[in-house]
Coordinates of C-alpha atoms in Angstrom, one line a residue:
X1 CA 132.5 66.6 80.7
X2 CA 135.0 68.4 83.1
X3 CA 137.5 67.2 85.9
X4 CA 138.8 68.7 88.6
X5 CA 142.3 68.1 89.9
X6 CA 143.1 69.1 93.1
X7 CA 146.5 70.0 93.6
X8 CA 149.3 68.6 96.0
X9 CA 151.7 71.0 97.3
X10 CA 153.7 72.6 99.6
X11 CA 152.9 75.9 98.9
X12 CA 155.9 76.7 97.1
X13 CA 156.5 74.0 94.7
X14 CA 153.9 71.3 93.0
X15 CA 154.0 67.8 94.3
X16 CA 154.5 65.2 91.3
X17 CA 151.7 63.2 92.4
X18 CA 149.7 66.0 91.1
X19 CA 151.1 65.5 87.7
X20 CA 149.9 62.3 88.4
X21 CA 146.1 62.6 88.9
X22 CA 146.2 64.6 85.8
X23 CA 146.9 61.8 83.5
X24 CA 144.3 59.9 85.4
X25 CA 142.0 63.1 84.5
X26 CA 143.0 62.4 81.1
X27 CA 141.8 59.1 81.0
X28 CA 138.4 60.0 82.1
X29 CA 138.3 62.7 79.1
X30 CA 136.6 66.2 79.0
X31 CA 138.4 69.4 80.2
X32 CA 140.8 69.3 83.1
X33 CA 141.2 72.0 85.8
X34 CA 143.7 72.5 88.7
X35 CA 142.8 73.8 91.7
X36 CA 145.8 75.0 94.2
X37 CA 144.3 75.8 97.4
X38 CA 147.6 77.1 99.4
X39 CA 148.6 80.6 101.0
X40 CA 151.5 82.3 99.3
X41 CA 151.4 79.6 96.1
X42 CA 151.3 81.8 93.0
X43 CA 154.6 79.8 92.3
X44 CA 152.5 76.7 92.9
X45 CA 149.8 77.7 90.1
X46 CA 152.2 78.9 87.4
X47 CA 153.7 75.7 87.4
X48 CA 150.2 74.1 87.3
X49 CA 149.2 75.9 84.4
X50 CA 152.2 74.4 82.1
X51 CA 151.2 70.8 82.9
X52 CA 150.0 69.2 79.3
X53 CA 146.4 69.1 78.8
X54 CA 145.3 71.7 81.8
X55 CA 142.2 74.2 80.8
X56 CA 142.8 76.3 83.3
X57 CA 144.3 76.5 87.1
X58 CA 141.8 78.3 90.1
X59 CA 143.6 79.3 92.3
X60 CA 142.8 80.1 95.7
X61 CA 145.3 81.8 98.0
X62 CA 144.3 82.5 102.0
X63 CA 145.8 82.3 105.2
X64 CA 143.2 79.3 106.1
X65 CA 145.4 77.4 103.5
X66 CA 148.7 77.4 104.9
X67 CA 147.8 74.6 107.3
X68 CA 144.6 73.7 105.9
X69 CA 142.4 71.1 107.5
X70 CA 139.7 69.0 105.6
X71 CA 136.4 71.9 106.7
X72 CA 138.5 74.4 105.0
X73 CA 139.4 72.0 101.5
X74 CA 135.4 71.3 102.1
X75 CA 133.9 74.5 102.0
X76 CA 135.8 75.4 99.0
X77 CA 135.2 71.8 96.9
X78 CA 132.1 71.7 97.8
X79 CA 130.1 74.5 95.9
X80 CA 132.9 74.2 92.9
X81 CA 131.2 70.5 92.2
X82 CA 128.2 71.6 90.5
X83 CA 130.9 73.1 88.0
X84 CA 132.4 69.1 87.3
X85 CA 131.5 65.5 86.4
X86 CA 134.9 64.0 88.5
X87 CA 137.0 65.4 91.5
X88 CA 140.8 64.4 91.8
X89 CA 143.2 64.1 94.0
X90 CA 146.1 62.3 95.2
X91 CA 146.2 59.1 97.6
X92 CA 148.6 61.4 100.1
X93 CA 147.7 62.3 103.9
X94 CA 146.6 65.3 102.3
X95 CA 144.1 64.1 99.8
X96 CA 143.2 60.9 102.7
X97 CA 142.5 63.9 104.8
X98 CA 139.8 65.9 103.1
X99 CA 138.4 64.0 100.4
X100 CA 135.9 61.5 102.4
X101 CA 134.6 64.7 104.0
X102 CA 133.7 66.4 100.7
X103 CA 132.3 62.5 99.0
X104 CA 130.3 63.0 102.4
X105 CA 129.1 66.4 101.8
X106 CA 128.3 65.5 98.3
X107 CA 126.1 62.1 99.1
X108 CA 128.6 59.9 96.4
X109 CA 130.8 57.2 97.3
X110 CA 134.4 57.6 97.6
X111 CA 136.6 55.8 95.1
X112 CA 139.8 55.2 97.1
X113 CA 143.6 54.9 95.5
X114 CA 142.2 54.0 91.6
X115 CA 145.6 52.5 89.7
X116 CA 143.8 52.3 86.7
X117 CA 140.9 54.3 84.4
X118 CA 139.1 52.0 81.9
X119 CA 136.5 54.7 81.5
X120 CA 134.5 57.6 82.8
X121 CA 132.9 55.9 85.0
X122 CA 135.1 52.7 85.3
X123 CA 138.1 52.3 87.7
X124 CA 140.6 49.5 88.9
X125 CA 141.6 49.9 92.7
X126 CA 143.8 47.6 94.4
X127 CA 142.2 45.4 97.4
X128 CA 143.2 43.0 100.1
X129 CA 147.0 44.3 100.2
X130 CA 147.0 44.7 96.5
X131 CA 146.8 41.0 96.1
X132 CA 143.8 41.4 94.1
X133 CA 142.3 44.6 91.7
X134 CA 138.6 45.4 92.0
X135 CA 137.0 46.9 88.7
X136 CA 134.9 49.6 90.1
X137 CA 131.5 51.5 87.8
X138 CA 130.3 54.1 89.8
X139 CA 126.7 55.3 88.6
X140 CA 127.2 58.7 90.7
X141 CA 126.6 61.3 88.9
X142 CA 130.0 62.8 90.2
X143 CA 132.9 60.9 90.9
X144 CA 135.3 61.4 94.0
X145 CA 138.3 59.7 93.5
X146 CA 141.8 59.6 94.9
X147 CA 144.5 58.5 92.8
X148 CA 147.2 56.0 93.5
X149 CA 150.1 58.3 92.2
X150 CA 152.9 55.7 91.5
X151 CA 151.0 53.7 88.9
X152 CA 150.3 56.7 86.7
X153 CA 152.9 58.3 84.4
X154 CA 153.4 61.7 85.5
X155 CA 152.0 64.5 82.9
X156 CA 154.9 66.8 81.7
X157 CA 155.0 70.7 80.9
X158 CA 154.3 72.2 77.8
X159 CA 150.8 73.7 78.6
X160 CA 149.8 77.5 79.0
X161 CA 146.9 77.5 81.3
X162 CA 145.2 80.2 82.6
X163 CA 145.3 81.3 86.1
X164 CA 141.9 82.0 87.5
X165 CA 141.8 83.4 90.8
X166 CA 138.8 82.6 93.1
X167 CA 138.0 83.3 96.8
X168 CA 139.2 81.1 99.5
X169 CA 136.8 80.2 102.9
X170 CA 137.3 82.2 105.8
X171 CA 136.4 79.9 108.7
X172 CA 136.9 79.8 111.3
X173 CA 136.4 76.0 111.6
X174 CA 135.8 73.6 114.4
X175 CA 138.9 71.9 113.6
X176 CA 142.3 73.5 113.9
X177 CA 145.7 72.8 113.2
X178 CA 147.9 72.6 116.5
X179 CA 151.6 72.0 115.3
X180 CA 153.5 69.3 112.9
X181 CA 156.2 67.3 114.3
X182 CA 158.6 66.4 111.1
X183 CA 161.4 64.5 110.8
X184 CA 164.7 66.8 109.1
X185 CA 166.8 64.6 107.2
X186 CA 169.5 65.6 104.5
X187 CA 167.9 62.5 102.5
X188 CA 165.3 62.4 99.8
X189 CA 161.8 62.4 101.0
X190 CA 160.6 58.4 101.5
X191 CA 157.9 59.0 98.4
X192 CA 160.1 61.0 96.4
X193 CA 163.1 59.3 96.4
X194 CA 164.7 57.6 93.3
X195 CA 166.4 54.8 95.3
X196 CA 165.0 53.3 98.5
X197 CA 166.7 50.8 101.4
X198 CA 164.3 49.6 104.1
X199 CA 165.4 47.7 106.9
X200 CA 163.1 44.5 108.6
X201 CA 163.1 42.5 111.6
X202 CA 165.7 40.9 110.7
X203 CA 168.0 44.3 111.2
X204 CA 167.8 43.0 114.8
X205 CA 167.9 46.7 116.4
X206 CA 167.2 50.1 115.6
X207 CA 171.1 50.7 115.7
X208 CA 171.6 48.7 113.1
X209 CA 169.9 50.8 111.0
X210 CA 173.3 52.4 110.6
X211 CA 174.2 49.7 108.1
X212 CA 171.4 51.0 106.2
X213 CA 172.0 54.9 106.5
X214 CA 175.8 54.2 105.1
X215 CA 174.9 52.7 102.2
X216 CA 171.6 55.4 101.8
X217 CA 174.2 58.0 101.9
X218 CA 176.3 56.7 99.3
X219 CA 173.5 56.3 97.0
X220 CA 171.6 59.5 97.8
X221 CA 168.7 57.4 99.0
X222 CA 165.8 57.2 101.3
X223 CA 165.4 54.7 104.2
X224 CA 162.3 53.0 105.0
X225 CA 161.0 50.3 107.4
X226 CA 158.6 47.6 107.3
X227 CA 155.8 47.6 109.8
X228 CA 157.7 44.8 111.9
X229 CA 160.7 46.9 112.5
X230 CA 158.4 50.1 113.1
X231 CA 156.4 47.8 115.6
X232 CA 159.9 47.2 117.2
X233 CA 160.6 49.9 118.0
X234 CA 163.5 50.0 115.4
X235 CA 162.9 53.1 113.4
X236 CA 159.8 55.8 113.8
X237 CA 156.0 55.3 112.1
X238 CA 157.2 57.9 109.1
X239 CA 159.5 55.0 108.3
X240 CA 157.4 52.2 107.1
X241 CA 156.2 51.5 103.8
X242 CA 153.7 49.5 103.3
X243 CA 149.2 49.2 103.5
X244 CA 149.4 51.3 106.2
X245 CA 152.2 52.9 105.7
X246 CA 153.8 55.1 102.8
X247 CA 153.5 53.6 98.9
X248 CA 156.6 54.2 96.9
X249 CA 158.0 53.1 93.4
X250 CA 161.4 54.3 93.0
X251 CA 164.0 53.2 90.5
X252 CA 165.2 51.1 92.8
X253 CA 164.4 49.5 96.3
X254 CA 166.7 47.3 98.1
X255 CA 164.8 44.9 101.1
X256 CA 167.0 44.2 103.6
X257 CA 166.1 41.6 105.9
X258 CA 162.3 41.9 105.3
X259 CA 160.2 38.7 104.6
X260 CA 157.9 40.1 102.3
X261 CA 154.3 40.2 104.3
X262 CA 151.2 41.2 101.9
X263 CA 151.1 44.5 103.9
X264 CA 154.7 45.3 102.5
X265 CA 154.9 44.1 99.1
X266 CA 151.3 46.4 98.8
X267 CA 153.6 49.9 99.4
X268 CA 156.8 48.7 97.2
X269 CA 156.0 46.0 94.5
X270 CA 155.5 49.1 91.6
X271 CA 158.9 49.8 92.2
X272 CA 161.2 49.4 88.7
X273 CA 163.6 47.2 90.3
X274 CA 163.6 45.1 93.9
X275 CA 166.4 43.9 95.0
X276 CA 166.5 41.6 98.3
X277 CA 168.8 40.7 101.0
X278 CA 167.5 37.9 103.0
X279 CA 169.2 34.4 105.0
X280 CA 166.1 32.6 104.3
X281 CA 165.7 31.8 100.9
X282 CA 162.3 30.7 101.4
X283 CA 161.1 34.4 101.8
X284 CA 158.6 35.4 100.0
X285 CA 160.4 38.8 99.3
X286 CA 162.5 36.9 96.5
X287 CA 158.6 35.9 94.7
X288 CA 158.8 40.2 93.4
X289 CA 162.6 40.9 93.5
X290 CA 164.4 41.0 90.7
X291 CA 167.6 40.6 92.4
X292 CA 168.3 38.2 95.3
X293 CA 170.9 37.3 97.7
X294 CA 170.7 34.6 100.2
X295 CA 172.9 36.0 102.8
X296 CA 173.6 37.3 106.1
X297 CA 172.6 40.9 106.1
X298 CA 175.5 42.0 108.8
X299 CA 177.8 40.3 106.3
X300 CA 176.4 41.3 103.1
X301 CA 176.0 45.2 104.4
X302 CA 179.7 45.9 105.0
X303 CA 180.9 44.3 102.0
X304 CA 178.1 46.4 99.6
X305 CA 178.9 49.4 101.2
X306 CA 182.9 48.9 100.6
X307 CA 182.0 47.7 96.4
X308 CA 180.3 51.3 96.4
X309 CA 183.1 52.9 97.9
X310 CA 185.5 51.7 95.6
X311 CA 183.0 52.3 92.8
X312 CA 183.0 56.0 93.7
X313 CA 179.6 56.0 95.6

């Protein structure tokens, strides 16, 4: 048996998620590969080929890869299947992106955002907002699966894989990548980041999200939304965490004035410790937290963002 890993990345440094999918490669057995699909990402693959328990790392480098769209992650998946039993990947945009189109090409079914492997051919998967898990045996003869990346521990370093370099696609392709609009901020990215504040309806107004940002810079942390406030017009769309948002699991995530909808608790209940701020103590945000306080946010704020300040923060 052999897996394939697709690789998340940036082109100049490996995305932990990938470390990620490898462990759930692992738990599907057989050999493990890494493919890094990227222009300019030699970087990218060395540091691929140290991950524990890695075979070997293809590596594709091409201009059609340094703003790929899903034809161009297609044609090059596509004929590499014959060569594997499973193909990983992360639950990103990325990996959301191409990895129905090559399931498609392939005539399997998809296995969406597994948080679990129980065997080669079983997987757990979270469904209605997470509130249940769905044990999933897939009788394809190859699997297509993307990989929740906060519920797996992330493999480490130590291997010495060899780097394999194979052709990329040329296109061109119908689709074609226009331009990304990004958001700059001096803040850890909202997936990445070790300590998370999000802000809810109850913040009122998008300038209120300053309460927030003071405390987020004190703590080196990452501000996020729930879909309410986003649907306010509070914050932006790259904001929210949540179903149909982003899924993190920091150290530590602080809800501030959210109630603690399905939808929410689905992108933030993996997180180590939840700690919530809410005036109604009937929310259901205090049924995960850790940590509550029954309190007036616009009180509460100002007075945890002077006990940091005296602490050093």
């Amino acid at each position: 048996m052999a897996v394939l890993v697709v690789a998340e990345h940036d082109n100049k440094s490996l995305n932990d998620a990938t470390r990620a999918a490898v462990t759930a490669a692992a738990g599907i057995g057989g050999d493990i590969d890494v493919l890094v699909a990227g222009s300019g990402a030699g970087a990218v693959a060395e540091a691929a080929a140290k991950i524990d328990g890695v075979r070997k790392v293809l590596h594709a480098d091409g201009e059609v890869f340094k703003n790929p769209v899903a034809e161009a992650f297609e044609a090059l998946i596509v004929p590499l299947a014959d060569g594997y039993d499973a193909i990983l990947t992360p639950a990103t945009t990325t990996g959301k992106n191409f990895m129905p189109r090559v399931a498609a090409k392939l005539d399997v079914m998809q296995i969406s955002d597994i948080s679990a492997v129980e065997g080669p051919d079983t997987f757990v998967r979270p469904v209605y907002a997470g509130n249940a898990m769905m044990t999933v045996k897939s009788k394809d003869a190859k699997k297509v699966i993307t990989v929740r990346p906060t519920t797996f521990d992330k493999a480490g370093d130590g291997g010495s894989a060899k780097v394999e370099s194979i052709e990329a696609p040329k296109g061109p392709f119908k689709a074609a990548f226009v331009k990304a609009e990004l958001s700059k901020s001096d803040r850890p990215e909202l997936t990445a980041a070790k300590i998370v504040i999000s802000g809810g309806r109850g913040m009122a107004s998008g300038d209120n999200f300053k309460l927030l940002d003071k405390i987020a810079d004190r703590l080196n942390a990452a501000v996020g939304a729930s879909r309410a406030a986003v649907d306010a017009g509070y914050v932006p769309n790259d904001f929210q965490v949540g179903q149909t948002g982003k899924v993190v699991a920091p150290e530590l995530y602080i809800a501030v004035g959210i109630s603690g909808a399905i939808q929410h608790l689905a992108g933030m209940k993996d997180s180590k410790v939840i700690v919530a701020i809410n005036k109604d103590e009937e929310a259901p945000i205090f049924q995960v937290s850790d940590y509550g306080l029954v309190a007036d946010l616009f009180k509460a704020l100002p007075e945890l963002d002077e006990e940091l300040g005296k602490a050093g923060y």
